[in-house]
PDB file of C-alpha atoms and ligand atoms in Angstrom:
ATOM      1  CA  MET A  15      12.050   3.414 -10.762  1.00  0.00           C
ATOM      2  CA  THR A  16      10.335   6.803 -10.717  1.00  0.00           C
ATOM      3  CA  ASN A  17       7.232   7.660  -8.698  1.00  0.00           C
ATOM      4  CA  ALA A  18       5.258   7.815 -11.952  1.00  0.00           C
ATOM      5  CA  GLN A  19       6.454   4.343 -12.992  1.00  0.00           C
ATOM      6  CA  LEU A  20       5.610   2.899  -9.577  1.00  0.00           C
ATOM      7  CA  MET A  21       2.132   4.457  -9.779  1.00  0.00           C
ATOM      8  CA  ASP A  22       1.614   2.966 -13.252  1.00  0.00           C
ATOM      9  CA  LEU A  23       2.326  -0.471 -11.762  1.00  0.00           C
ATOM     10  CA  ALA A  24      -0.201   0.188  -8.973  1.00  0.00           C
ATOM     11  CA  LYS A  25      -2.835   1.120 -11.556  1.00  0.00           C
ATOM     12  CA  GLU A  26      -2.090  -2.029 -13.532  1.00  0.00           C
ATOM     13  CA  ALA A  27      -2.376  -4.148 -10.367  1.00  0.00           C
ATOM     14  CA  ARG A  28      -5.760  -2.525  -9.679  1.00  0.00           C
ATOM     15  CA  ASN A  29      -7.078  -4.444 -12.721  1.00  0.00           C
ATOM     16  CA  MET A  30      -6.546  -7.661 -10.760  1.00  0.00           C
ATOM     17  CA  ALA A  31      -8.637  -6.560  -7.760  1.00  0.00           C
ATOM     18  CA  TYR A  32     -11.113  -9.159  -6.511  1.00  0.00           C
ATOM     19  CA  ALA A  33     -13.832  -6.933  -5.073  1.00  0.00           C
ATOM     20  CA  PRO A  34     -17.262  -8.467  -5.816  1.00  0.00           C
ATOM     21  CA  TYR A  35     -18.730  -7.036  -2.576  1.00  0.00           C
ATOM     22  CA  SER A  36     -17.484  -3.440  -2.364  1.00  0.00           C
ATOM     23  CA  HIS A  37     -16.721  -2.952  -6.080  1.00  0.00           C
ATOM     24  CA  PHE A  38     -13.918  -0.704  -4.806  1.00  0.00           C
ATOM     25  CA  LEU A  39     -10.819  -1.678  -6.754  1.00  0.00           C
ATOM     26  CA  VAL A  40      -7.399  -1.014  -5.277  1.00  0.00           C
ATOM     27  CA  GLY A  41      -3.915  -1.615  -6.641  1.00  0.00           C
ATOM     28  CA  ALA A  42      -0.569  -1.152  -4.930  1.00  0.00           C
ATOM     29  CA  ALA A  43       3.072  -1.342  -5.922  1.00  0.00           C
ATOM     30  CA  ILE A  44       5.818  -1.398  -3.301  1.00  0.00           C
ATOM     31  CA  LEU A  45       9.440  -0.521  -4.027  1.00  0.00           C
ATOM     32  CA  ALA A  46      12.000  -2.393  -1.920  1.00  0.00           C
ATOM     33  CA  GLU A  47      15.339  -0.938  -0.819  1.00  0.00           C
ATOM     34  CA  ASP A  48      17.068  -3.426  -3.142  1.00  0.00           C
ATOM     35  CA  GLY A  49      15.139  -2.079  -6.145  1.00  0.00           C
ATOM     36  CA  ARG A  50      12.661  -4.914  -6.472  1.00  0.00           C
ATOM     37  CA  VAL A  51       8.996  -4.054  -6.943  1.00  0.00           C
ATOM     38  CA  PHE A  52       6.005  -6.125  -5.814  1.00  0.00           C
ATOM     39  CA  THR A  53       2.409  -5.415  -6.738  1.00  0.00           C
ATOM     40  CA  GLY A  54      -0.853  -6.293  -5.031  1.00  0.00           C
ATOM     41  CA  CYS A  55      -4.597  -5.814  -5.196  1.00  0.00           C
ATOM     42  CA  ASN A  56      -7.402  -6.087  -2.683  1.00  0.00           C
ATOM     43  CA  VAL A  57      -8.809  -9.592  -2.333  1.00  0.00           C
ATOM     44  CA  GLU A  58     -12.251  -9.752  -0.750  1.00  0.00           C
ATOM     45  CA  ASN A  59     -14.050 -12.671   0.851  1.00  0.00           C
ATOM     46  CA  ALA A  60     -17.691 -13.581   1.443  1.00  0.00           C
ATOM     47  CA  SER A  61     -16.686 -13.580   5.108  1.00  0.00           C
ATOM     48  CA  TYR A  62     -15.892  -9.875   4.920  1.00  0.00           C
ATOM     49  CA  GLY A  63     -13.296  -9.876   7.701  1.00  0.00           C
ATOM     50  CA  GLY A  64     -11.152 -12.177   5.596  1.00  0.00           C
ATOM     51  CA  THR A  65     -10.568  -9.392   3.079  1.00  0.00           C
ATOM     52  CA  ILE A  66      -6.999  -8.223   2.531  1.00  0.00           C
ATOM     53  CA  CYS A  67      -6.140  -4.769   1.242  1.00  0.00           C
ATOM     54  CA  ALA A  68      -3.958  -4.140  -1.803  1.00  0.00           C
ATOM     55  CA  GLU A  69      -1.185  -2.599   0.285  1.00  0.00           C
ATOM     56  CA  ARG A  70      -0.849  -5.625   2.543  1.00  0.00           C
ATOM     57  CA  THR A  71      -1.071  -8.008  -0.408  1.00  0.00           C
ATOM     58  CA  ALA A  72       1.926  -6.257  -1.983  1.00  0.00           C
ATOM     59  CA  ALA A  73       3.884  -6.145   1.289  1.00  0.00           C
ATOM     60  CA  VAL A  74       3.187  -9.803   2.119  1.00  0.00           C
ATOM     61  CA  LYS A  75       4.251 -10.872  -1.364  1.00  0.00           C
ATOM     62  CA  ALA A  76       7.512  -8.946  -0.888  1.00  0.00           C
ATOM     63  CA  VAL A  77       8.288 -10.249   2.600  1.00  0.00           C
ATOM     64  CA  SER A  78       7.570 -13.796   1.502  1.00  0.00           C
ATOM     65  CA  GLU A  79      10.172 -13.329  -1.236  1.00  0.00           C
ATOM     66  CA  GLY A  80      12.781 -12.085   1.247  1.00  0.00           C
ATOM     67  CA  CYS A  81      12.255  -8.301   0.940  1.00  0.00           C
ATOM     68  CA  LYS A  82      11.721  -6.657   4.306  1.00  0.00           C
ATOM     69  CA  SER A  83      12.655  -3.027   3.756  1.00  0.00           C
ATOM     70  CA  PHE A  84      10.773  -0.641   1.533  1.00  0.00           C
ATOM     71  CA  LYS A  85      11.216   2.891   0.260  1.00  0.00           C
ATOM     72  CA  THR A  86       7.865   3.715  -1.290  1.00  0.00           C
ATOM     73  CA  ILE A  87       4.390   2.308  -1.834  1.00  0.00           C
ATOM     74  CA  ALA A  88       2.039   3.562  -4.553  1.00  0.00           C
ATOM     75  CA  VAL A  89      -1.738   3.151  -4.174  1.00  0.00           C
ATOM     76  CA  ALA A  90      -4.418   3.631  -6.830  1.00  0.00           C
ATOM     77  CA  THR A  91      -8.129   3.176  -6.166  1.00  0.00           C
ATOM     78  CA  SER A  92     -11.127   3.057  -8.505  1.00  0.00           C
ATOM     79  CA  SER A  93     -12.566   6.247  -6.975  1.00  0.00           C
ATOM     80  CA  GLY A  94     -10.224   8.351  -9.103  1.00  0.00           C
ATOM     81  CA  GLU A  95      -9.337  10.308  -5.961  1.00  0.00           C
ATOM     82  CA  TRP A  96      -6.428  10.113  -3.530  1.00  0.00           C
ATOM     83  CA  GLY A  97      -7.033   7.036  -1.414  1.00  0.00           C
ATOM     84  CA  ALA A  98      -4.851   6.775   1.677  1.00  0.00           C
ATOM     85  CA  PRO A  99      -4.093   3.348   3.167  1.00  0.00           C
ATOM     86  CA  CYS A 100      -6.440   2.206   5.939  1.00  0.00           C
ATOM     87  CA  GLY A 101      -5.247   2.309   9.531  1.00  0.00           C
ATOM     88  CA  LEU A 102      -4.411  -1.388   9.639  1.00  0.00           C
ATOM     89  CA  CYS A 103      -2.277  -1.070   6.480  1.00  0.00           C
ATOM     90  CA  ARG A 104      -0.479   1.990   7.870  1.00  0.00           C
ATOM     91  CA  GLN A 105       0.557   0.027  10.951  1.00  0.00           C
ATOM     92  CA  PHE A 106       1.437  -3.066   8.890  1.00  0.00           C
ATOM     93  CA  LEU A 107       3.623  -1.025   6.530  1.00  0.00           C
ATOM     94  CA  TYR A 108       5.286   0.849   9.413  1.00  0.00           C
ATOM     95  CA  GLU A 109       6.975  -2.411  10.408  1.00  0.00           C
ATOM     96  CA  PHE A 110       8.901  -2.491   7.126  1.00  0.00           C
ATOM     97  CA  MET A 111       9.154   1.145   5.982  1.00  0.00           C
ATOM     98  CA  PRO A 112       9.058   3.541   8.969  1.00  0.00           C
ATOM     99  CA  GLU A 113      10.995   6.114   6.946  1.00  0.00           C
ATOM    100  CA  GLY A 114       9.161   5.374   3.689  1.00  0.00           C
ATOM    101  CA  ASN A 115       6.702   7.348   1.613  1.00  0.00           C
ATOM    102  CA  VAL A 116       3.165   6.706   0.379  1.00  0.00           C
ATOM    103  CA  LEU A 117       2.080   7.772  -3.103  1.00  0.00           C
ATOM    104  CA  MET A 118      -1.635   8.238  -3.817  1.00  0.00           C
ATOM    105  CA  TRP A 119      -3.357   8.813  -7.144  1.00  0.00           C
ATOM    106  CA  ASP A 120      -6.030  11.322  -8.183  1.00  0.00           C
ATOM    107  CA  ASP A 121      -7.196  11.330 -11.816  1.00  0.00           C
ATOM    108  CA  ALA A 122      -7.296  15.149 -11.914  1.00  0.00           C
ATOM    109  CA  LYS A 123      -4.530  16.124  -9.502  1.00  0.00           C
ATOM    110  CA  GLY A 124      -2.024  13.314 -10.075  1.00  0.00           C
ATOM    111  CA  ILE A 125       0.305  11.941  -7.405  1.00  0.00           C
ATOM    112  CA  LYS A 126       0.286  13.033  -3.769  1.00  0.00           C
ATOM    113  CA  GLU A 127       3.327  11.911  -1.771  1.00  0.00           C
ATOM    114  CA  MET A 128       3.310  11.691   2.021  1.00  0.00           C
ATOM    115  CA  PRO A 129       5.716  10.191   4.541  1.00  0.00           C
ATOM    116  CA  LEU A 130       4.142   7.143   6.186  1.00  0.00           C
ATOM    117  CA  LYS A 131       5.165   8.696   9.522  1.00  0.00           C
ATOM    118  CA  GLU A 132       2.800  11.597   8.865  1.00  0.00           C
ATOM    119  CA  LEU A 133      -0.053   9.240   8.093  1.00  0.00           C
ATOM    120  CA  LEU A 134       0.711   7.252  11.265  1.00  0.00           C
ATOM    121  CA  PRO A 135       2.015   9.455  14.082  1.00  0.00           C
ATOM    122  CA  MET A 136       3.629   7.437  16.902  1.00  0.00           C
ATOM    123  CA  GLY A 137       3.344   4.149  15.015  1.00  0.00           C
ATOM    124  CA  PHE A 138       3.989   1.030  17.103  1.00  0.00           C
ATOM    125  CA  ARG A 139       7.343  -0.727  16.607  1.00  0.00           C
ATOM    126  CA  GLY A 140       9.022  -3.888  17.816  1.00  0.00           C
ATOM    127  CA  GLU A 141      11.268  -1.889  20.161  1.00  0.00           C
ATOM    128  CA  ASP A 142       8.162  -0.602  21.944  1.00  0.00           C
ATOM    129  CA  ILE A 143       7.536  -4.139  23.226  1.00  0.00           C
ATOM    130  CA  LYS A 144       9.270  -4.116  26.631  1.00  0.00           C
TER     131      LYS A 144
HETATM  132  N1  LIG B 218      -9.023  -1.399   0.650  1.00  0.00           N
HETATM  133  C1  LIG B 218      -7.733  -1.489   0.224  1.00  0.00           C
HETATM  134  O1  LIG B 218      -7.384  -2.368  -0.573  1.00  0.00           O
HETATM  135  N2  LIG B 218      -6.841  -0.607   0.714  1.00  0.00           N
HETATM  136  C2  LIG B 218      -7.139   0.390   1.605  1.00  0.00           C
HETATM  137  O2  LIG B 218      -6.254   1.045   2.122  1.00  0.00           O
HETATM  138  C3  LIG B 218      -8.554   0.685   1.883  1.00  0.00           C
HETATM  139  C4  LIG B 218      -9.495  -0.438   1.619  1.00  0.00           C
HETATM  140  C5  LIG B 218     -10.000  -2.356   0.116  1.00  0.00           C
HETATM  141  C6  LIG B 218     -10.505  -3.355   1.108  1.00  0.00           C
HETATM  142  C7  LIG B 218     -11.851  -3.700   0.514  1.00  0.00           C
HETATM  143  O3  LIG B 218     -11.677  -4.701  -0.453  1.00  0.00           O
HETATM  144  C8  LIG B 218     -12.313  -2.436  -0.195  1.00  0.00           C
HETATM  145  O4  LIG B 218     -11.143  -1.644  -0.350  1.00  0.00           O
HETATM  146  C9  LIG B 218     -13.352  -1.631   0.552  1.00  0.00           C
HETATM  147  O5  LIG B 218     -12.968  -1.402   1.849  1.00  0.00           O
END
């Protein structure tokens, strides 16, 4: 699975976004260490706090299927510009891919790749609970 292929899956997943409130469509595709790929989209709720981001949808789908270790996550938003995961998603993903990378999409500039660690310096981990 190449970065470009993973990003194509994120863009496809974006079509499934349920975003009647923000109209901001987001798709994600997460590549597990075992080669499996899970996709997700944002799912909003009339009670706004119940909304789940595309990145966490993809990660939760994967974990619930037994995948707990990821290499890369691709994210594509409807803005056409690089959209980095929100802070909550960065921390959520850090649990399962502290050494992983995040791919973002811009219609003009293409893929930007960043280590999750750079997006979340000093992320909180289980071993920090003492
Ligand atoms: N959203 C995501 O899906 N991922 C992010 O990293 C940023 C925000 C969604 C949540 C909500 O449905 C909409 O974008 C606007 O915040």
